[in-house]
Coordinates of C-alpha atoms and ligand atoms in Angstrom, one line a residue:
M1 CA 2.7 18.9 -11.4
T2 CA -0.7 20.1 -13.0
E3 CA -4.2 20.4 -12.0
S4 CA -5.7 18.2 -14.4
A5 CA -8.5 15.8 -15.4
A6 CA -8.2 13.1 -12.6
S7 CA -8.4 15.9 -10.0
T8 CA -11.4 17.7 -11.5
Y9 CA -13.9 15.0 -10.3
R10 CA -17.4 16.6 -10.5
I11 CA -21.2 15.0 -9.6
Q12 CA -23.5 16.0 -12.2
G13 CA -27.0 17.0 -10.4
D14 CA -30.0 18.9 -11.9
T15 CA -28.8 21.9 -10.6
G16 CA -25.4 21.6 -12.1
E17 CA -22.0 20.4 -10.9
W18 CA -21.1 19.6 -7.3
E19 CA -17.3 19.4 -6.1
V20 CA -16.7 16.6 -3.5
V21 CA -14.4 17.7 -0.3
I22 CA -12.6 14.9 1.6
G23 CA -10.6 14.4 4.6
L24 CA -9.8 11.1 6.3
E25 CA -8.6 10.4 9.7
V26 CA -6.8 6.8 9.8
H27 CA -6.5 5.3 13.0
A28 CA -3.2 3.0 12.5
Q29 CA -2.3 0.3 15.3
V30 CA 1.4 0.8 16.3
T31 CA 3.5 -1.9 15.8
S32 CA 4.7 -2.7 19.4
N33 CA 5.1 -5.8 21.6
A34 CA 3.0 -4.1 24.4
K35 CA 0.2 -1.5 24.9
L36 CA 0.4 2.1 25.2
F37 CA 0.1 2.4 28.7
S38 CA 0.8 -1.3 30.1
G39 CA 2.7 -4.4 29.4
A40 CA 0.0 -6.4 27.9
A41 CA 0.8 -8.3 24.6
T42 CA -1.1 -7.0 21.2
A43 CA -0.9 -10.0 19.0
F44 CA -3.7 -10.5 16.7
G45 CA -6.0 -13.6 17.0
A46 CA -5.2 -14.4 20.3
E47 CA -7.9 -15.9 22.6
P48 CA -10.2 -13.4 23.8
N49 CA -9.2 -11.6 27.0
T50 CA -5.8 -13.3 27.2
Q51 CA -3.5 -10.0 26.6
V52 CA -5.3 -7.9 29.3
S53 CA -3.5 -6.4 32.0
L54 CA -4.8 -4.6 35.3
V55 CA -4.7 -1.1 33.7
D56 CA -6.2 -2.5 30.7
A57 CA -9.2 -3.7 32.7
A58 CA -9.3 -0.3 34.4
M59 CA -9.1 -1.8 38.1
P60 CA -9.0 0.6 40.8
G61 CA -5.8 2.3 41.6
M62 CA -3.8 1.1 38.5
L63 CA -1.8 3.6 36.6
P64 CA -0.5 4.1 33.0
V65 CA 3.0 4.2 32.1
P66 CA 3.6 5.5 28.7
N67 CA 5.2 2.8 26.4
K68 CA 8.4 4.1 25.0
E69 CA 8.4 2.0 21.8
C70 CA 5.1 3.7 21.0
I71 CA 5.8 7.1 21.3
R72 CA 9.0 6.2 19.1
Q73 CA 7.1 4.8 16.4
A74 CA 4.7 7.6 16.4
V75 CA 7.5 10.2 16.3
R76 CA 9.3 8.1 13.1
T77 CA 6.0 8.3 11.3
G78 CA 5.3 12.1 11.9
M79 CA 9.2 12.4 10.4
A80 CA 8.5 10.4 7.6
L81 CA 5.5 12.6 6.7
G82 CA 7.9 15.6 6.8
A83 CA 6.0 16.6 9.8
V84 CA 6.3 19.1 13.0
I85 CA 7.3 16.8 16.0
N86 CA 6.2 18.6 19.2
K87 CA 8.9 18.1 21.9
W88 CA 5.9 18.8 24.3
S89 CA 2.9 17.2 24.2
R90 CA 0.4 16.0 26.6
F91 CA -2.1 13.2 27.1
D92 CA -6.0 14.2 27.4
R93 CA -9.1 12.1 28.6
K94 CA -11.7 11.7 26.4
N95 CA -15.0 10.6 28.2
Y96 CA -17.5 8.7 27.5
F97 CA -19.3 5.3 28.1
Y98 CA -19.1 2.2 26.0
A99 CA -19.2 -1.6 27.1
D100 CA -16.0 -2.0 25.3
L101 CA -14.4 0.8 27.3
P102 CA -13.6 -0.2 30.8
Q103 CA -12.0 3.1 31.9
G104 CA -15.1 5.2 31.1
Y105 CA -12.7 7.2 29.1
Q106 CA -10.1 7.2 26.4
I107 CA -6.7 8.3 26.7
S108 CA -6.0 10.5 23.6
Q109 CA -4.3 13.9 22.7
L110 CA -6.5 16.7 21.8
Y111 CA -5.1 20.0 22.9
H112 CA -1.5 19.3 22.2
P113 CA -0.9 16.1 20.0
L114 CA 2.9 14.4 19.5
V115 CA 2.9 15.5 15.8
G116 CA 1.9 18.8 13.8
E117 CA 1.4 19.3 10.4
G118 CA 3.1 17.3 7.8
A119 CA 2.3 16.4 4.2
I120 CA 1.7 13.3 1.8
E121 CA 2.2 13.6 -2.1
I122 CA 0.0 11.4 -4.1
S123 CA 0.6 10.4 -7.5
L124 CA -2.7 10.8 -10.0
D125 CA -0.7 8.8 -13.2
E126 CA 0.3 5.2 -12.7
K127 CA 2.1 4.8 -15.5
D128 CA 4.1 8.0 -14.6
P129 CA 4.0 9.1 -11.1
D130 CA 5.6 12.3 -11.8
A131 CA 3.4 13.4 -14.2
E132 CA 0.4 14.5 -11.8
V133 CA 1.3 15.1 -8.2
K134 CA -0.9 16.6 -5.5
T135 CA -0.2 17.5 -2.0
I136 CA -2.3 16.6 1.1
G137 CA -1.9 18.3 4.0
I138 CA -1.7 16.4 7.2
E139 CA -3.2 18.1 9.9
R140 CA -1.9 16.3 12.9
I141 CA -1.0 12.7 14.3
H142 CA -2.2 12.3 17.8
V143 CA -1.4 8.9 19.9
E144 CA -4.3 7.4 21.9
Q145 CA -5.8 3.8 23.2
D146 CA -7.8 1.7 21.2
A147 CA -11.1 0.0 22.5
G148 CA -11.7 -3.5 23.3
K149 CA -14.1 -5.4 21.1
L150 CA -17.9 -6.3 21.4
M151 CA -18.5 -9.8 20.0
H152 CA -22.7 -10.1 19.2
D153 CA -22.4 -13.3 17.2
Q154 CA -21.4 -15.8 20.1
H155 CA -24.8 -16.4 21.4
P156 CA -28.4 -15.8 20.3
T157 CA -29.3 -13.6 23.3
R158 CA -25.8 -12.2 24.6
S159 CA -22.9 -10.0 23.7
Y160 CA -19.5 -10.6 24.9
V161 CA -16.6 -8.1 25.4
D162 CA -12.9 -9.1 24.3
L163 CA -10.2 -6.3 25.8
N164 CA -7.4 -7.8 24.2
R165 CA -7.5 -4.8 21.9
A166 CA -8.1 -2.3 25.2
G167 CA -5.3 -0.1 25.3
V168 CA -3.6 -0.9 22.3
A169 CA -1.6 2.2 20.9
L170 CA -2.9 4.1 18.0
M171 CA -2.0 6.9 15.9
E172 CA -4.9 8.9 14.3
I173 CA -3.7 10.8 11.3
V174 CA -5.5 13.3 10.4
S175 CA -5.9 15.0 7.1
R176 CA -6.8 18.5 5.8
P177 CA -9.9 18.3 3.7
D178 CA -8.0 18.2 0.6
M179 CA -8.9 15.3 -1.6
R180 CA -11.3 15.8 -4.3
S181 CA -12.5 12.5 -5.4
P182 CA -12.3 9.1 -4.6
Q183 CA -9.3 8.3 -6.4
E184 CA -7.6 11.0 -4.6
A185 CA -8.6 9.9 -1.1
G186 CA -7.6 6.0 -2.4
A187 CA -4.0 7.2 -3.4
Y188 CA -3.7 8.9 -0.4
L189 CA -4.6 5.9 1.7
S190 CA -2.3 3.6 -0.5
K191 CA 0.4 6.0 -0.2
L192 CA 0.0 6.6 3.9
R193 CA -0.1 2.7 4.1
S194 CA 3.1 2.3 2.1
I195 CA 4.9 5.0 4.2
L196 CA 3.7 3.2 7.4
R197 CA 4.9 0.0 6.2
Y198 CA 8.0 1.2 5.1
V199 CA 9.0 2.9 8.6
G200 CA 7.5 -0.1 10.3
S201 CA 5.3 1.5 12.7
C202 CA 2.1 0.0 11.4
D203 CA 1.7 -3.4 9.5
G204 CA -1.0 -1.9 7.6
N205 CA -3.2 -4.9 7.5
M206 CA -6.7 -3.2 6.9
D207 CA -8.6 -7.1 6.9
Q208 CA -7.6 -7.0 10.6
G209 CA -8.7 -3.8 11.2
S210 CA -4.9 -2.5 12.2
M211 CA -5.6 0.4 9.7
R212 CA -9.1 1.7 9.3
A213 CA -10.2 5.4 8.2
D214 CA -13.1 7.6 9.2
V215 CA -14.1 9.1 6.0
N216 CA -15.4 12.7 6.2
V217 CA -17.1 13.9 2.9
S218 CA -19.1 17.0 2.1
V219 CA -20.2 18.5 -1.4
R220 CA -20.3 21.9 -2.8
K221 CA -20.6 23.8 -6.0
P222 CA -17.3 24.9 -6.7
G223 CA -15.8 28.0 -5.6
E224 CA -18.6 28.1 -2.8
E225 CA -17.9 27.6 1.0
L226 CA -17.0 24.1 2.7
G227 CA -20.2 22.5 3.1
T228 CA -21.5 20.4 6.3
R229 CA -19.6 17.1 6.2
T230 CA -20.8 13.6 7.5
E231 CA -18.1 10.9 8.8
T232 CA -18.4 7.6 7.7
K233 CA -16.7 5.4 10.5
N234 CA -14.4 2.5 10.4
V235 CA -14.0 1.7 6.7
N236 CA -11.5 -0.9 6.3
S237 CA -10.4 -1.2 2.7
V238 CA -9.0 1.3 -0.2
R239 CA -11.9 0.1 -2.2
F240 CA -14.6 0.5 0.4
V241 CA -13.4 4.2 1.2
M242 CA -13.8 4.9 -2.4
Q243 CA -17.0 3.2 -2.5
A244 CA -17.9 5.2 0.4
I245 CA -17.2 8.4 -0.8
E246 CA -18.7 8.2 -4.2
T247 CA -22.3 6.7 -2.7
E248 CA -22.0 9.5 0.3
A249 CA -21.3 12.3 -2.1
R250 CA -24.0 11.2 -4.4
R251 CA -26.6 11.0 -1.3
Q252 CA -25.6 14.7 -0.1
V253 CA -26.2 16.0 -3.7
E254 CA -29.5 14.5 -3.9
V255 CA -30.8 15.8 -0.2
L256 CA -29.4 19.3 -0.9
E257 CA -31.1 19.3 -4.6
S258 CA -34.3 18.5 -3.3
G259 CA -34.5 21.0 -0.8
G260 CA -32.9 19.4 2.3
R261 CA -30.1 20.1 4.7
I262 CA -26.9 17.7 5.4
V263 CA -26.8 16.9 9.4
Q264 CA -23.2 16.5 10.9
E265 CA -23.6 13.1 11.6
T266 CA -21.7 9.9 12.0
R267 CA -22.5 6.9 9.5
L268 CA -21.6 3.6 8.8
F269 CA -20.9 1.8 5.6
D270 CA -22.6 -1.4 4.6
P271 CA -20.1 -3.0 1.8
D272 CA -22.7 -5.4 1.1
R273 CA -25.0 -2.8 0.0
G274 CA -22.5 -0.2 -1.1
E275 CA -24.2 2.6 0.7
T276 CA -23.8 4.4 4.0
R277 CA -26.4 4.7 7.1
S278 CA -26.7 7.2 9.4
M279 CA -25.7 5.9 13.1
R280 CA -25.6 8.8 15.4
S281 CA -25.5 12.4 15.5
K282 CA -22.0 13.6 15.5
E283 CA -20.6 14.7 19.2
D284 CA -18.6 18.1 19.5
A285 CA -15.4 18.0 21.4
H286 CA -17.0 19.5 24.3
D287 CA -19.3 16.9 24.5
Y288 CA -16.6 14.4 25.9
R289 CA -15.6 16.9 28.8
Y290 CA -11.8 16.5 27.5
F291 CA -9.4 17.2 30.2
P292 CA -5.4 16.6 30.7
D293 CA -5.1 13.1 32.4
P294 CA -3.8 13.6 35.9
D295 CA -2.3 10.2 36.0
L296 CA 0.4 11.0 33.2
L297 CA 2.9 13.6 33.1
P298 CA 3.4 15.6 29.8
L299 CA 5.6 13.9 27.3
E300 CA 9.4 15.8 26.8
L301 CA 11.3 14.8 24.0
D302 CA 14.7 15.3 24.1
D303 CA 17.2 15.8 21.0
A304 CA 19.0 12.7 21.7
F305 CA 15.9 10.8 21.4
L306 CA 14.6 12.7 18.2
A307 CA 17.8 12.2 16.7
E308 CA 17.9 8.3 17.1
C309 CA 14.4 8.1 15.7
E310 CA 15.5 10.4 12.3
A311 CA 18.6 8.0 12.0
S312 CA 16.6 4.8 12.4
L313 CA 14.4 6.0 9.3
P314 CA 14.9 3.8 6.0
E315 CA 14.9 5.3 2.4
L316 CA 11.1 6.2 1.9
P317 CA 9.2 5.3 -1.1
D318 CA 9.5 8.5 -3.2
A319 CA 13.4 8.8 -2.6
K320 CA 13.6 5.3 -3.5
R321 CA 11.6 5.2 -6.6
R322 CA 13.7 8.7 -7.6
R323 CA 17.1 6.6 -7.0
Y324 CA 16.0 3.9 -8.9
E325 CA 15.2 6.3 -11.9
S326 CA 18.5 8.2 -11.8
D327 CA 20.8 5.8 -10.6
L328 CA 19.6 2.6 -12.0
G329 CA 18.3 3.9 -15.1
L330 CA 14.7 2.1 -14.7
P331 CA 11.6 3.7 -16.4
A332 CA 9.4 5.5 -14.2
Y333 CA 7.0 3.0 -14.4
N334 CA 8.9 0.1 -13.1
A335 CA 10.6 2.0 -10.5
A336 CA 6.9 2.9 -9.0
V337 CA 5.7 -0.5 -9.2
L338 CA 9.2 -1.9 -7.4
T339 CA 8.8 0.8 -4.7
A340 CA 5.3 0.9 -3.9
E341 CA 5.6 -2.0 -1.5
A342 CA 8.6 -2.3 1.2
E343 CA 8.6 -5.8 0.4
T344 CA 8.9 -5.6 -3.3
A345 CA 11.5 -3.4 -3.2
R346 CA 13.5 -5.4 -0.6
W347 CA 13.1 -8.3 -2.8
F348 CA 14.1 -6.7 -5.9
E349 CA 17.7 -5.4 -3.9
A350 CA 18.4 -8.9 -2.8
L351 CA 17.5 -9.8 -6.4
L352 CA 20.1 -7.1 -7.8
A353 CA 22.6 -7.7 -4.9
E354 CA 23.1 -11.4 -5.8
S355 CA 22.9 -10.7 -9.5
A356 CA 25.8 -8.1 -9.1
R357 CA 28.0 -11.1 -7.2
I358 CA 27.2 -13.5 -9.9
Q359 CA 27.3 -11.2 -13.4
K360 CA 29.6 -9.2 -14.7
K361 CA 27.1 -7.0 -16.9
G362 CA 26.9 -3.3 -15.8
E363 CA 24.5 -2.4 -12.9
Q364 CA 21.9 -0.3 -15.3
E365 CA 21.8 -3.2 -17.6
V366 CA 21.1 -5.7 -14.9
A367 CA 18.6 -3.8 -13.2
R368 CA 16.5 -3.1 -16.2
A369 CA 16.5 -7.2 -16.8
A370 CA 15.8 -8.0 -13.0
S371 CA 13.0 -5.4 -12.9
N372 CA 11.2 -6.4 -16.2
W373 CA 11.7 -10.1 -15.0
L374 CA 10.0 -9.5 -11.8
I375 CA 7.3 -7.1 -12.8
G376 CA 6.5 -9.3 -15.5
D377 CA 7.5 -13.1 -14.7
L378 CA 7.5 -13.1 -11.1
Y379 CA 4.6 -11.1 -10.6
G380 CA 2.4 -12.6 -13.1
A381 CA 3.1 -16.2 -11.4
L382 CA 2.6 -14.8 -7.9
N383 CA -0.8 -13.4 -9.0
K384 CA -1.7 -17.1 -10.4
L385 CA -0.7 -18.4 -7.0
G386 CA -2.4 -15.5 -5.1
R387 CA 0.8 -14.9 -3.2
G388 CA 2.2 -12.1 -2.1
I389 CA 6.3 -11.7 -2.8
D390 CA 7.1 -12.7 0.7
E391 CA 5.7 -16.0 -0.2
S392 CA 7.1 -16.4 -3.3
P393 CA 8.0 -20.3 -3.9
V394 CA 11.3 -18.9 -5.6
S395 CA 14.0 -16.9 -3.7
P396 CA 15.7 -13.7 -4.8
E397 CA 19.1 -15.8 -5.3
R398 CA 17.7 -18.4 -7.4
G399 CA 15.9 -15.4 -9.4
A400 CA 19.5 -14.0 -10.0
E401 CA 21.0 -17.5 -11.2
L402 CA 18.1 -17.4 -13.7
L403 CA 18.8 -13.9 -15.0
A404 CA 22.6 -14.9 -15.1
L405 CA 22.0 -17.7 -17.6
V406 CA 20.1 -15.5 -19.8
A407 CA 22.7 -12.7 -19.3
D408 CA 25.7 -14.9 -20.5
G409 CA 23.6 -16.7 -23.2
T410 CA 23.2 -20.0 -21.8
I411 CA 19.4 -19.6 -22.3
S412 CA 17.1 -17.4 -24.3
G413 CA 14.5 -15.3 -22.9
S414 CA 11.8 -17.7 -23.9
L415 CA 13.7 -20.7 -22.6
A416 CA 14.2 -19.0 -19.5
K417 CA 10.4 -18.6 -19.1
Q418 CA 10.1 -22.6 -19.3
V419 CA 12.9 -22.7 -16.7
F420 CA 11.1 -20.5 -14.5
E421 CA 7.8 -22.8 -14.9
I422 CA 9.7 -25.5 -13.6
M423 CA 11.6 -23.9 -11.0
L424 CA 8.1 -22.9 -9.6
E425 CA 7.2 -26.5 -10.1
T426 CA 10.1 -28.5 -8.7
G427 CA 11.6 -25.8 -6.7
E428 CA 15.0 -26.8 -8.5
A429 CA 17.7 -24.5 -9.4
P430 CA 17.8 -23.0 -12.8
G431 CA 21.5 -24.1 -13.5
W432 CA 20.3 -27.8 -12.7
I433 CA 17.3 -27.9 -14.6
V434 CA 19.0 -26.4 -17.8
E435 CA 21.6 -29.3 -17.5
E436 CA 19.2 -31.9 -16.4
R437 CA 16.8 -31.3 -19.4
G438 CA 19.0 -30.2 -22.1
L439 CA 17.6 -27.1 -22.5
K440 CA 20.7 -25.0 -23.0
Q441 CA 20.7 -22.4 -25.8
T442 CA 22.7 -23.7 -29.2
S443 CA 25.1 -21.2 -31.0
D444 CA 26.3 -23.9 -33.0
T445 CA 26.1 -22.5 -36.7
G446 CA 26.3 -25.8 -38.7
A447 CA 23.1 -27.1 -36.4
I448 CA 21.2 -23.9 -36.9
E449 CA 22.2 -23.5 -41.2
A450 CA 20.6 -27.2 -41.1
V451 CA 17.6 -26.1 -40.2
I452 CA 17.2 -22.7 -41.8
A453 CA 17.9 -25.0 -44.9
E454 CA 14.5 -27.3 -44.0
V455 CA 12.6 -24.5 -43.0
M456 CA 13.4 -22.7 -46.3
A457 CA 12.7 -25.6 -48.3
A458 CA 9.6 -26.4 -46.8
N459 CA 7.9 -22.5 -47.4
E460 CA 9.5 -22.2 -51.0
D461 CA 6.5 -19.6 -51.8
K462 CA 7.4 -17.6 -49.0
V463 CA 10.9 -17.5 -49.4
I464 CA 10.1 -15.9 -53.0
E465 CA 7.7 -13.4 -51.5
Y466 CA 10.7 -12.4 -49.1
R467 CA 13.0 -12.3 -52.0
S468 CA 10.5 -10.1 -54.0
G469 CA 10.2 -7.3 -51.2
K470 CA 8.1 -8.6 -48.5
D471 CA 10.3 -7.9 -45.4
K472 CA 7.8 -8.5 -42.8
L473 CA 8.3 -12.3 -43.3
F474 CA 11.8 -12.3 -41.8
G475 CA 10.0 -12.8 -38.6
F476 CA 8.1 -15.5 -40.0
F477 CA 11.6 -17.6 -40.8
V478 CA 12.9 -16.7 -37.4
G479 CA 9.9 -18.1 -35.8
Q480 CA 10.1 -21.1 -37.6
T481 CA 13.7 -21.8 -37.0
M482 CA 13.2 -21.5 -33.2
K483 CA 10.2 -23.5 -32.9
A484 CA 12.0 -26.3 -35.2
M485 CA 14.9 -26.2 -32.5
G486 CA 12.7 -26.5 -29.6
G487 CA 13.3 -22.9 -28.8
K488 CA 16.8 -23.6 -27.9
A489 CA 18.8 -21.6 -30.7
N490 CA 20.6 -18.5 -29.6
P491 CA 18.4 -15.7 -31.4
A492 CA 21.0 -13.6 -32.4
V493 CA 22.8 -16.3 -34.4
V494 CA 19.4 -17.3 -35.9
N495 CA 18.8 -13.7 -37.5
E496 CA 22.5 -13.4 -38.5
L497 CA 22.4 -17.0 -40.2
L498 CA 19.2 -16.5 -41.7
K499 CA 19.8 -12.8 -43.2
K500 CA 22.8 -14.6 -45.1
A501 CA 20.7 -17.4 -46.3
L502 CA 17.5 -15.8 -47.3
G503 CA 19.7 -13.0 -49.0
Ligands
LIG601 P1 -13.2 15.6 14.4 O1 -12.4 15.0 15.2 O2 -14.6 16.0 15.2 O3 -13.9 14.4 13.5 P2 -11.6 17.1 12.9 O4 -11.6 18.8 12.9 O5 -10.5 16.7 13.9 O6 -13.2 16.9 13.5 O7 -11.6 17.1 11.5 C1 -11.8 15.5 11.0 C2 -11.8 15.6 9.5 O8 -12.9 15.9 8.9 C3 -10.2 16.3 9.0 O9 -9.8 15.0 8.0 C4 -10.8 17.1 8.2 O10 -9.9 17.2 6.9 C5 -12.4 16.7 7.7 N1 -13.2 17.6 7.3 C6 -13.3 18.8 7.8 N2 -14.1 19.8 7.7 C7 -14.5 19.1 6.2 C8 -15.5 19.2 5.2 N3 -16.2 20.5 5.3 N4 -15.9 18.5 4.1 C9 -14.9 17.3 4.4 N5 -13.9 16.9 5.1 C10 -14.0 18.0 6.2
LIG602 MG1 -13.5 12.6 14.3

């Protein structure tokens, strides 16, 4: 746990080096069938204005009723971030006018949020996640309503309003200004997304807007007080967050070095031009005339509810990664890759469970082979197909069958690659493919010896070189023998027989 090169990112200006300070406010849509204060549905991509209740449309006299599931998901999220859960919290009205906000106020939490301080550990070394770790503080998580959506591209002179999103529950997850580089912010956002997806409290689909980040950036000379920050709104990918920080920090350095001041303001990120633009000067909390929502009672959580939330938490990515290392004996890199996304870990565990059922090898040996195959062959294939692991054309069960054929010596590792290609193309079972296409590995010593004799006869010069001490040529003979046998010879037997033949 050391401060190192990656965490001392600096921008070089004319007057010296500048440090960048970053805090993220992440809006995460809560996974729930119904909205925060109404029973309307929350499905993405529905026809405009088909998921709007009278509450969401702010019809006079309609009253909000808190959705317990949304509160439960926010509490579980807080617990997963090791945060303080406030048993007493309260909703406030944040008042402003905009066409996507029929109520004229957003129900949010300012004074008494549901979740208090927590933290996220980020890794700055992909190859060895424990080599360089930094803790980023979480200030709070509050629960609030999302607004509707304005549609400006439907008509040449008119704008439309879609209220499907109005009233959907959001968690606003506010970090401390603890990040010091675009890389750290990227790692924080990826880790947060991973945890939310493990917990199941947000689907983390940044391209559908269900997770978006407001990026607060300031710059200072190392050791100085915090500078004035700007806030770039609604950035919707990890890459854009990193780009927005980079360009915004450089802009601030230029302004300051040319004698200007940073104005506290809200900015927009333009991904096409890779720059941020001023949107409006930033409001302070008092501009919104916050006050406790008189339509809602404070939230009081009892111990039974908290215990249920706690008990429902899954094993989280860091714990899982460490268990893969200690119990399954996996290399740190494999463990990190397999646990970064909940679906990958789930797929891997299904592969292991099936392997344990059909193979006799020890758990660690099975896990190592399975993890290498998943990260190498399966990921390679999925990348080519442009698919995620949950859309894999090969199931964990079929994968386990393939690994078992390698483990019991029926096919070699290189044959397994061929068989896997055929599985991807045809969807056939590996055992069937091996049987049908005669791909079985042979340990028939007579057949292998015959081929070795041929190879040696065709390469007499190399045999002489080998015998006069050029040991490296051994691999050449293995390769030639395997090739002549169509990859079907048992490599261990080939090695043994070659050693004997070459003397
Ligand atoms: P608001 O809700 O008005 O945006 P907050 O006090 O909740 O204000 O802070 C928002 C975010 O700004 C937090 O994530 C915090 O870490 C970050 N932040 C605060 N001060 C700075 C600063 N000087 N530089 C960069 N980020 C900052
Ligand atoms: Mg803010």
